[in-house]
Coordinates of C-alpha atoms and ligand atoms in Angstrom, one line a residue:
M11 CA 0.2 0.2 -0.1
Q12 CA 1.4 3.7 -1.0
A13 CA 1.1 6.5 1.0
K14 CA -1.8 9.4 -0.5
S15 CA 0.3 11.7 -1.6
S16 CA 1.0 8.1 -4.2
P17 CA -2.4 6.6 -5.2
R18 CA -1.7 3.2 -7.3
F19 CA -5.5 3.1 -9.6
A20 CA -6.4 -0.1 -11.0
I21 CA -8.5 0.4 -14.0
I22 CA -10.4 -2.7 -15.4
G23 CA -11.2 -3.0 -19.1
A24 CA -9.3 -0.9 -22.3
G25 CA -12.5 0.3 -23.9
M26 CA -13.5 4.0 -24.3
S27 CA -13.7 5.0 -20.9
G28 CA -10.7 2.7 -19.7
I29 CA -7.9 4.0 -22.3
L30 CA -9.0 7.7 -21.5
S31 CA -8.8 6.6 -17.4
A32 CA -5.5 5.3 -18.2
V33 CA -4.6 8.5 -20.3
R34 CA -6.0 11.3 -18.2
L35 CA -3.9 9.2 -15.3
K36 CA -0.6 9.3 -17.0
E37 CA -1.2 13.6 -17.7
E38 CA -1.8 13.5 -13.6
G39 CA 1.7 11.6 -13.7
L40 CA -0.1 9.1 -11.7
D41 CA 0.1 5.0 -11.2
F42 CA -2.2 3.6 -12.8
T43 CA -2.8 -0.4 -13.7
V44 CA -5.2 -0.9 -17.0
F45 CA -6.1 -4.8 -16.4
E46 CA -7.8 -6.1 -20.5
K47 CA -9.1 -9.8 -20.9
A48 CA -8.7 -9.8 -24.1
E49 CA -5.6 -9.6 -26.1
K50 CA -5.9 -5.7 -27.6
V51 CA -7.3 -2.5 -26.5
G52 CA -11.2 -1.0 -28.0
G53 CA -13.8 -2.7 -25.7
T54 CA -16.9 -3.1 -28.2
W55 CA -15.6 -1.9 -31.1
R56 CA -12.9 -4.8 -30.9
E57 CA -16.0 -7.5 -30.3
N58 CA -18.2 -5.9 -32.6
T59 CA -17.5 -6.5 -36.2
Y60 CA -20.5 -7.9 -38.0
P61 CA -20.8 -6.7 -41.4
G62 CA -22.2 -2.8 -41.4
I63 CA -20.8 -2.5 -38.1
A64 CA -21.0 1.4 -38.1
C65 CA -21.9 4.2 -35.1
D66 CA -24.6 5.9 -35.6
V67 CA -23.8 8.9 -33.1
P68 CA -22.2 11.4 -35.8
S69 CA -18.8 10.9 -35.2
H70 CA -17.6 14.3 -35.4
L71 CA -19.2 13.5 -31.9
Y72 CA -17.8 10.8 -31.0
C73 CA -14.3 11.2 -29.6
Y74 CA -12.4 12.5 -26.7
S75 CA -12.4 16.2 -26.5
F76 CA -8.7 15.8 -25.7
E77 CA -7.9 14.5 -29.3
L78 CA -10.4 15.4 -32.2
N79 CA -9.6 13.8 -35.7
P80 CA -10.1 15.4 -38.2
D81 CA -9.9 11.9 -40.3
W82 CA -13.5 10.4 -40.3
S83 CA -13.8 9.6 -43.8
Y84 CA -17.4 9.9 -43.0
A85 CA -20.1 11.5 -40.6
A86 CA -20.9 8.0 -39.1
S87 CA -17.9 6.4 -39.4
P88 CA -17.6 2.1 -39.7
G89 CA -16.4 -0.2 -36.7
A90 CA -13.2 -0.8 -37.9
E91 CA -11.8 3.2 -38.1
I92 CA -13.7 4.0 -34.4
Q93 CA -11.8 0.9 -32.9
A94 CA -8.4 2.1 -35.3
Y95 CA -9.1 5.1 -33.0
F96 CA -9.3 4.3 -30.1
E97 CA -5.4 2.3 -30.6
G98 CA -4.3 4.9 -32.3
V99 CA -5.1 7.5 -28.8
A100 CA -4.2 4.8 -26.8
N101 CA -0.3 4.3 -29.3
R102 CA -0.3 8.4 -29.2
Y103 CA -0.5 8.8 -24.8
E104 CA 2.1 6.0 -25.5
V105 CA -0.3 4.0 -22.5
G106 CA -0.2 0.4 -24.0
D107 CA 3.2 -0.9 -21.5
S108 CA 0.3 -0.4 -18.3
M109 CA -2.1 -2.6 -19.8
R110 CA -2.2 -6.6 -19.0
F111 CA -3.8 -7.8 -22.1
G112 CA -5.4 -11.5 -21.8
D113 CA -5.5 -12.4 -18.0
P114 CA -9.6 -11.2 -16.8
V115 CA -10.0 -9.5 -13.5
V116 CA -11.7 -12.1 -11.6
R117 CA -11.6 -10.2 -7.6
C118 CA -11.5 -7.3 -6.4
E119 CA -11.0 -7.2 -2.4
W120 CA -11.2 -4.9 0.1
T121 CA -7.8 -5.7 2.2
G122 CA -8.9 -2.0 4.6
E123 CA -6.3 -0.1 3.0
G124 CA -6.9 -0.7 -0.3
W125 CA -8.0 -3.3 -3.3
E126 CA -6.3 -6.7 -3.8
I127 CA -6.3 -7.5 -7.8
E128 CA -6.6 -10.6 -8.7
T129 CA -6.5 -12.2 -12.5
G130 CA -7.5 -15.1 -13.8
S131 CA -4.2 -16.2 -14.0
G132 CA -2.9 -15.8 -10.6
Y133 CA -1.7 -12.6 -10.7
K134 CA -2.2 -10.0 -7.5
D135 CA -1.6 -6.8 -7.7
Q136 CA -2.6 -4.4 -4.1
F137 CA -3.7 -0.6 -5.6
D138 CA -5.6 1.9 -3.4
W139 CA -8.2 2.8 -6.5
V140 CA -10.3 1.3 -8.6
I141 CA -11.9 2.8 -11.6
A142 CA -14.7 0.1 -13.7
A143 CA -14.3 0.8 -16.9
T144 CA -16.5 -2.5 -18.2
G145 CA -18.8 -1.3 -20.5
I146 CA -22.5 -2.4 -20.2
L147 CA -23.1 -4.2 -24.3
H148 CA -21.3 -6.3 -23.4
H149 CA -21.9 -10.2 -22.4
P150 CA -23.9 -11.2 -25.6
K151 CA -27.4 -12.1 -24.9
Y152 CA -29.1 -15.2 -26.5
P153 CA -32.4 -15.6 -27.4
D154 CA -34.6 -18.3 -25.1
I155 CA -35.6 -19.8 -27.8
E156 CA -35.9 -23.5 -28.1
G157 CA -33.6 -26.2 -30.6
L158 CA -30.9 -23.0 -30.7
E159 CA -27.8 -26.1 -30.4
D160 CA -30.1 -27.8 -32.8
F161 CA -28.9 -26.1 -35.9
E162 CA -26.6 -28.1 -38.3
G163 CA -25.6 -24.5 -40.4
T164 CA -23.8 -21.4 -38.6
I165 CA -25.3 -19.5 -35.4
F166 CA -23.4 -16.8 -33.7
H167 CA -24.3 -14.1 -31.7
S168 CA -23.8 -10.5 -33.9
A169 CA -21.3 -9.9 -31.2
R170 CA -19.7 -12.5 -31.2
W171 CA -19.1 -12.6 -35.5
D172 CA -17.1 -15.3 -37.2
H173 CA -15.7 -14.5 -40.5
S174 CA -14.4 -17.3 -42.3
V175 CA -18.0 -18.2 -42.7
P176 CA -19.3 -17.2 -46.2
L177 CA -22.1 -14.7 -46.2
D178 CA -22.2 -14.7 -50.6
G179 CA -25.3 -16.6 -51.4
Q180 CA -25.7 -17.9 -48.4
R181 CA -29.1 -18.3 -46.9
I182 CA -29.0 -15.6 -44.2
G183 CA -31.4 -15.1 -41.2
V184 CA -30.9 -12.2 -38.8
I185 CA -33.1 -12.3 -35.5
G186 CA -33.3 -9.1 -34.4
T187 CA -34.6 -5.9 -35.4
G188 CA -31.7 -3.7 -32.5
S189 CA -29.7 -1.4 -34.3
S190 CA -26.8 -4.3 -34.8
G191 CA -29.7 -6.8 -37.1
V192 CA -31.1 -3.2 -39.0
Q193 CA -26.8 -2.9 -40.0
I194 CA -26.0 -6.1 -40.3
T195 CA -29.3 -6.2 -43.7
G196 CA -27.9 -3.4 -44.8
A197 CA -25.0 -4.8 -46.1
L198 CA -26.1 -8.5 -45.7
A199 CA -29.5 -8.2 -47.9
P200 CA -27.6 -7.8 -50.6
R201 CA -24.8 -10.0 -50.8
S202 CA -27.3 -13.3 -49.7
G203 CA -28.6 -15.6 -51.6
K204 CA -31.7 -15.5 -49.8
F205 CA -32.3 -13.3 -46.6
S206 CA -34.5 -13.1 -43.4
L207 CA -34.9 -10.8 -41.0
F208 CA -36.8 -11.8 -37.8
Q209 CA -38.5 -9.4 -36.2
R210 CA -40.2 -9.1 -32.8
T211 CA -41.0 -5.8 -32.8
A212 CA -40.7 -3.4 -35.1
Q213 CA -38.5 -0.4 -34.8
W214 CA -38.9 4.0 -36.1
V215 CA -36.2 4.0 -38.1
V216 CA -34.8 7.3 -38.8
P217 CA -33.6 8.9 -42.4
V218 CA -29.8 10.0 -40.9
E219 CA -28.5 10.0 -44.2
Q220 CA -24.2 8.5 -44.6
I221 CA -22.3 11.8 -45.5
A222 CA -18.7 11.6 -46.4
Y223 CA -16.0 13.8 -46.1
S224 CA -14.5 14.8 -49.2
E225 CA -9.9 15.0 -48.6
E226 CA -10.4 18.3 -48.9
Q227 CA -13.0 18.5 -46.3
R228 CA -10.8 16.3 -43.3
A229 CA -7.8 18.5 -45.5
E230 CA -9.5 21.9 -44.0
F231 CA -10.3 20.1 -40.4
R232 CA -6.5 19.0 -40.0
S233 CA -5.4 22.7 -41.0
N234 CA -8.0 24.4 -38.4
P235 CA -8.6 22.3 -35.4
E236 CA -11.1 26.0 -33.9
A237 CA -13.0 25.1 -36.9
L238 CA -13.4 20.8 -36.4
L239 CA -13.9 22.0 -32.1
E240 CA -16.4 24.4 -33.6
L241 CA -18.2 21.3 -35.0
H242 CA -17.7 18.9 -31.5
K243 CA -19.3 21.9 -29.9
E244 CA -22.5 22.1 -31.9
L245 CA -23.1 17.9 -32.0
D246 CA -22.0 18.3 -28.5
T247 CA -25.4 21.2 -28.0
T248 CA -27.7 19.9 -30.1
F249 CA -27.4 16.3 -28.8
H250 CA -28.1 17.7 -25.0
E251 CA -29.7 20.7 -25.3
G252 CA -32.3 18.6 -27.4
F253 CA -33.0 15.3 -27.4
G254 CA -30.7 14.4 -23.9
N255 CA -34.1 16.6 -22.4
A256 CA -36.0 15.7 -25.0
V257 CA -36.5 11.9 -22.9
L258 CA -37.7 13.2 -19.7
D259 CA -40.3 13.7 -20.8
G260 CA -42.9 11.2 -22.7
K261 CA -45.0 13.6 -23.9
S262 CA -42.8 16.0 -25.3
E263 CA -43.5 17.9 -28.9
F264 CA -40.2 16.4 -30.6
F265 CA -41.3 13.1 -31.1
D266 CA -44.1 14.0 -31.7
T267 CA -41.5 15.1 -34.9
I268 CA -39.6 13.4 -35.4
E269 CA -42.0 10.1 -35.4
A270 CA -43.9 12.6 -38.4
T271 CA -39.9 12.1 -39.8
C272 CA -40.0 8.3 -39.5
T273 CA -43.5 8.0 -41.0
E274 CA -42.6 9.9 -44.2
H275 CA -39.7 7.6 -44.5
L276 CA -42.1 4.6 -44.1
E277 CA -44.8 5.8 -46.5
N278 CA -42.6 6.6 -49.6
H279 CA -40.0 4.5 -49.0
V280 CA -41.7 1.0 -48.4
A281 CA -43.9 0.4 -51.8
D282 CA -46.1 -2.6 -50.8
P283 CA -48.9 -1.9 -48.2
E284 CA -48.3 -4.9 -46.5
L285 CA -44.6 -4.9 -45.8
R286 CA -45.6 -1.3 -44.8
E287 CA -47.3 -1.4 -41.9
K288 CA -45.7 -4.7 -41.2
L289 CA -42.7 -1.9 -40.4
R290 CA -44.9 0.1 -38.5
P291 CA -44.1 0.4 -34.9
D292 CA -46.7 1.5 -33.1
Y293 CA -45.7 2.9 -29.4
R294 CA -43.8 5.8 -28.6
A295 CA -40.8 7.3 -30.7
A296 CA -37.1 7.3 -28.7
C297 CA -39.6 4.9 -25.9
K298 CA -37.0 2.2 -27.2
R299 CA -33.8 3.0 -29.2
L300 CA -34.3 4.8 -32.0
V301 CA -33.4 3.3 -35.1
I302 CA -31.0 5.6 -37.4
S303 CA -30.7 3.8 -40.7
H304 CA -31.3 5.5 -44.2
D305 CA -31.6 2.4 -46.4
F306 CA -33.0 -0.4 -44.1
F307 CA -36.3 0.0 -46.0
D308 CA -34.1 -0.1 -49.3
S309 CA -32.5 -3.3 -48.4
I310 CA -35.2 -5.0 -46.5
Q311 CA -37.5 -5.0 -50.3
H312 CA -34.3 -6.4 -51.7
P313 CA -35.6 -9.1 -54.1
N314 CA -33.8 -12.0 -51.6
A315 CA -34.9 -10.1 -48.6
E316 CA -37.6 -11.4 -46.3
L317 CA -39.3 -9.8 -43.0
V318 CA -40.5 -12.3 -41.6
T319 CA -42.7 -11.3 -38.5
E320 CA -44.5 -14.5 -37.4
K321 CA -43.5 -15.7 -34.1
I322 CA -40.8 -17.7 -33.5
E323 CA -41.7 -20.9 -33.3
R324 CA -38.6 -23.1 -32.4
I325 CA -34.7 -23.5 -34.4
E326 CA -34.3 -27.0 -36.1
A327 CA -31.4 -28.6 -37.7
S328 CA -32.3 -27.0 -41.2
G329 CA -34.0 -23.6 -40.2
I330 CA -36.4 -21.5 -38.3
R331 CA -40.2 -22.7 -37.3
T332 CA -42.7 -20.3 -37.6
E333 CA -45.5 -19.9 -35.9
D334 CA -47.3 -20.6 -38.7
G335 CA -46.0 -23.9 -39.2
R336 CA -43.3 -22.1 -41.8
L337 CA -39.6 -23.7 -42.1
H338 CA -37.7 -20.8 -43.3
E339 CA -34.1 -22.6 -44.2
L340 CA -30.8 -21.5 -43.6
D341 CA -27.1 -21.5 -43.7
L342 CA -26.3 -19.3 -41.4
I343 CA -28.7 -17.4 -37.8
V344 CA -27.3 -13.9 -36.3
L345 CA -28.5 -14.2 -33.0
A346 CA -29.1 -9.1 -32.8
T347 CA -30.6 -10.5 -30.4
G348 CA -28.9 -7.8 -27.2
F349 CA -26.9 -7.8 -24.6
H350 CA -26.9 -8.2 -20.4
V351 CA -26.6 -4.9 -19.8
D352 CA -27.5 -4.7 -16.1
Q353 CA -24.5 -7.6 -15.1
F354 CA -21.7 -4.7 -15.3
M355 CA -18.1 -5.9 -13.9
R356 CA -20.0 -9.2 -13.1
P357 CA -18.5 -12.5 -13.2
M358 CA -15.2 -10.6 -10.8
T359 CA -16.2 -11.4 -7.3
I360 CA -15.7 -7.9 -6.2
R361 CA -15.7 -8.0 -2.1
G362 CA -15.6 -4.6 0.0
R363 CA -15.9 -3.3 3.6
D364 CA -16.5 -6.0 6.3
G365 CA -16.4 -8.1 3.2
I366 CA -19.9 -7.3 2.1
L367 CA -20.7 -8.8 -2.2
L368 CA -21.4 -6.5 -4.3
D369 CA -23.6 -9.7 -5.9
E370 CA -25.7 -9.4 -2.6
V371 CA -26.1 -5.7 -2.9
W372 CA -27.4 -6.0 -5.9
K373 CA -29.0 -8.9 -5.8
E374 CA -32.1 -7.2 -6.9
R375 CA -30.6 -4.0 -9.5
P376 CA -27.4 -2.4 -9.8
S377 CA -27.7 0.8 -8.4
A378 CA -24.4 3.9 -7.6
Y379 CA -24.8 6.6 -6.7
L380 CA -25.0 9.1 -9.0
A381 CA -24.2 6.8 -11.2
V382 CA -20.7 6.5 -9.9
G383 CA -20.0 4.5 -6.6
V384 CA -21.8 2.7 -4.1
P385 CA -22.2 2.1 -0.8
G386 CA -19.6 -0.3 1.2
F387 CA -17.1 0.1 -1.7
P388 CA -14.3 2.8 -0.8
N389 CA -12.6 3.6 -3.4
F390 CA -13.9 1.6 -5.9
F391 CA -15.9 4.5 -9.1
M392 CA -17.7 2.8 -12.0
L393 CA -17.1 5.2 -15.4
N394 CA -20.5 4.3 -18.0
G395 CA -21.9 2.3 -14.2
P396 CA -24.8 1.8 -12.7
N397 CA -27.8 3.7 -13.6
S398 CA -25.9 6.4 -16.1
P399 CA -27.2 8.1 -18.9
V400 CA -26.3 6.0 -22.0
G401 CA -28.1 7.1 -25.5
N402 CA -29.8 10.7 -23.8
F403 CA -25.8 11.9 -23.9
S404 CA -22.8 11.0 -25.4
L405 CA -21.3 8.7 -23.6
I406 CA -17.8 9.6 -23.8
R407 CA -18.7 13.2 -22.8
T408 CA -20.4 11.1 -19.9
A409 CA -16.9 9.1 -19.0
E410 CA -15.4 12.3 -19.0
M411 CA -17.3 14.8 -16.4
Q412 CA -16.6 11.0 -14.4
F413 CA -13.6 10.9 -14.1
D414 CA -13.2 14.5 -13.6
Y415 CA -15.3 13.9 -10.7
M416 CA -13.4 11.0 -9.0
M417 CA -10.2 13.3 -9.7
K418 CA -11.9 15.3 -7.2
L419 CA -12.8 12.8 -4.8
V420 CA -8.6 11.4 -5.1
E421 CA -8.3 15.0 -4.1
A422 CA -10.1 15.1 -1.1
V423 CA -8.8 11.3 -0.3
R424 CA -5.5 13.1 -0.6
S425 CA -5.9 16.3 0.9
G426 CA -7.1 14.4 4.5
K427 CA -11.0 15.9 3.7
L428 CA -11.9 12.1 3.0
A429 CA -10.1 8.9 4.9
S430 CA -11.5 7.2 1.6
A431 CA -14.1 8.1 -0.9
M432 CA -17.1 5.5 -0.7
P433 CA -21.1 7.8 -0.2
T434 CA -23.3 7.4 1.8
Q435 CA -26.7 4.2 2.4
Q436 CA -28.7 7.6 3.4
A437 CA -26.6 9.4 -0.1
A438 CA -27.0 7.0 -2.0
S439 CA -31.5 5.7 -1.2
R440 CA -31.7 8.9 -1.8
F441 CA -30.2 9.1 -5.0
E442 CA -32.5 5.5 -5.6
E443 CA -35.7 6.8 -5.1
E444 CA -35.3 10.1 -6.8
R445 CA -34.2 8.7 -9.4
T446 CA -36.7 6.2 -9.6
E447 CA -39.3 8.8 -9.7
A448 CA -38.1 11.0 -12.5
A449 CA -37.5 7.7 -14.6
K450 CA -40.9 7.4 -14.5
N451 CA -42.1 10.1 -16.9
T452 CA -39.6 9.3 -19.3
V453 CA -39.8 8.5 -22.4
W454 CA -38.5 5.0 -22.1
A455 CA -41.0 4.1 -19.7
S456 CA -44.4 5.8 -22.1
G457 CA -45.0 1.2 -22.9
C458 CA -43.1 -0.4 -24.7
R459 CA -40.0 -3.8 -24.5
S460 CA -36.8 -2.2 -24.3
W461 CA -32.9 -2.9 -23.2
Y462 CA -33.3 0.4 -21.6
L463 CA -36.2 -1.1 -18.4
D464 CA -35.2 -3.3 -15.0
D465 CA -36.4 -6.2 -13.4
R466 CA -39.8 -3.8 -12.3
G467 CA -39.9 -2.5 -16.2
I468 CA -38.6 1.0 -14.2
P469 CA -35.8 2.8 -17.1
A470 CA -32.2 2.2 -15.8
A471 CA -30.4 6.2 -17.2
W472 CA -30.4 9.1 -16.1
P473 CA -33.3 10.0 -16.2
F474 CA -32.2 14.2 -15.1
P475 CA -31.4 17.1 -17.8
F476 CA -28.3 17.4 -19.0
S477 CA -27.9 20.8 -17.2
R478 CA -27.8 18.4 -14.1
F479 CA -25.4 15.5 -15.1
C480 CA -22.8 18.9 -15.6
D481 CA -23.5 20.0 -11.8
E482 CA -23.8 17.7 -10.5
M483 CA -19.7 16.3 -11.8
T484 CA -18.6 19.3 -11.2
E485 CA -18.1 19.2 -7.5
P486 CA -18.7 16.1 -5.4
K487 CA -21.0 16.9 -2.6
L488 CA -18.6 15.9 0.4
E489 CA -21.1 15.7 2.4
D490 CA -22.6 12.7 0.5
F491 CA -19.2 10.7 1.4
E492 CA -18.0 8.5 4.6
A493 CA -16.2 11.4 7.0
A494 CA -12.5 11.6 7.5
Ligands
NAP30 P1 -31.2 -4.8 -28.6 O1 -31.3 -3.6 -29.2 O2 -31.7 -5.0 -27.4 O3 -32.6 -5.5 -30.2 C1 -32.9 -6.3 -29.8 C2 -33.4 -7.6 -30.8 O4 -33.6 -9.1 -30.4 C3 -34.9 -6.7 -30.8 O5 -35.0 -6.0 -31.9 C4 -35.7 -7.5 -29.8 O6 -37.2 -7.7 -30.6 C5 -35.5 -9.3 -30.1 N1 -35.4 -9.8 -29.7 C6 -34.3 -10.8 -28.5 N2 -34.9 -11.5 -28.1 C7 -35.4 -12.7 -29.2 C8 -36.8 -12.8 -29.1 N3 -36.1 -14.3 -28.0 N4 -36.3 -13.7 -30.1 C9 -37.8 -13.0 -30.7 N5 -36.9 -11.8 -31.0 C10 -35.8 -11.2 -30.6 O7 -29.5 -5.4 -29.4 P2 -28.6 -4.6 -30.5 O8 -29.9 -3.9 -31.5 O9 -27.7 -5.4 -30.5 O10 -28.5 -3.3 -29.7 C11 -28.2 -2.7 -28.3 C12 -27.7 -1.8 -27.9 O11 -26.0 -1.7 -28.9 C13 -28.4 -0.9 -29.1 O12 -29.4 0.1 -29.0 C14 -27.0 0.6 -28.9 O13 -27.8 1.2 -28.2 C15 -26.2 0.1 -29.5 N6 -25.2 -0.6 -30.4 C16 -25.2 1.7 -31.0 C17 -25.2 1.0 -32.9 C18 -24.7 2.6 -33.1 O14 -24.8 2.3 -34.6 N7 -24.1 3.1 -31.9 C19 -25.1 -0.3 -33.2 C20 -24.8 -1.4 -32.9 C21 -25.5 -1.0 -31.3 P3 -37.2 -6.6 -29.0 O15 -37.1 -5.6 -30.1 O16 -39.2 -6.9 -29.4 O17 -37.2 -6.8 -27.9

């Protein structure tokens, strides 16, 4: 255990938030180790490599504020380019030497003075702080469909793509019409021999044109960093003050406008009235995560493609049997069925003060004081953890603000104002109560099934305005933490 003047940090995960933490701690001259279970950085962009993968958040917003990128090829850049961006940042800031790859953390235990971290290989080390940067969309969710193991073709989850499997001319079935399933449809419907998209719920599809940046535009961004910064700020303000605040009220006119735009797009782009009705959602736009796509309706009308809305009965050796008795014969089934979003750091064993287990504390559902800390777990800090903004604010901006907030707590501990940074039970319960109430008014609670909802059907994400998030993250309220 080191002196308080030189704390040691364990960062778990080398995705967007983990790289951010490493870069910032290095700038502060602090000692840290990043633990990454995989062989390289990148998180979700390393794990998701499905055909058609892109980020539908504008690229000039989807980057660190300290590392704007003049070279994005598109307004919504492909996944491989985003992966290269994160690898590039990790290399440029030379944080790789402090990263341990290919060895998952299996245990974090508070010793009374600090955290002992143990990995799968048996490696152990001691730290003063833990930063859990383990991500949300991380554990693939396999659907509860009978016969998954009976299929004799190839079957995998969208986040576990096997690139050795042939696609051209194949009979491909995709289950799920979230952002992943829709992007896969755009890429594969034209290449397949036959493409079947199994839809359980129709989506609101927002038609945003894909814009390619020309070499001249990129050169302009390179030579004019102020213009790049201006664009980043403009996108940030538009997103947070528009969409980010509108989600707080399910009745907001903002969503009337989105519904009108999507409906017009549907009416104008889908010729067959029967298909059009199958694609028409019957719930409030943005209740589920909006699907952004300029080509989904074209793709699903491709001569090879079919939208299947009959319920899946089971999977058989040669394909998918729907409830109307029809067997859809397939060579490949892709499960674009989403993620277990309530796992966070788990299945690690995380043991806090007095031997309490995080699994016990979270046995009903995960929650966190201001989305960053849990009573009983001193100096244990989460980035994009439970109740964090997700989908409503930029994940990267959120992580940056959460990191800055944590550094103020680190300072409070180093200066002796706090013995350790751990929210009181009272503060956590107060936040949880207020958060739960506010969540009930949001658009996510307007009546649909989605991964935003917890086991009670209450949205788990940050349900307050962006301004409140900024205020809360500006200065920790030390009275909400256990005193020195
Ligand atoms: P998802 O949004 O959770 O969608 C899962 C899909 O699978 C839904 O259509 C769901 O139907 C369907 N499904 C699940 N179980 C099923 C079953 N047993 N039978 C039939 N259908 C079933 O997952 P995702 O598409 O991977 O996206 C997850 C999140 O990742 C997104 O919301 C987004 O935040 C992020 N993402 C972002 C981008 C981007 O461009 N920024 C791209 C991809 C993903 P129901 O709708 O009926 O539940």
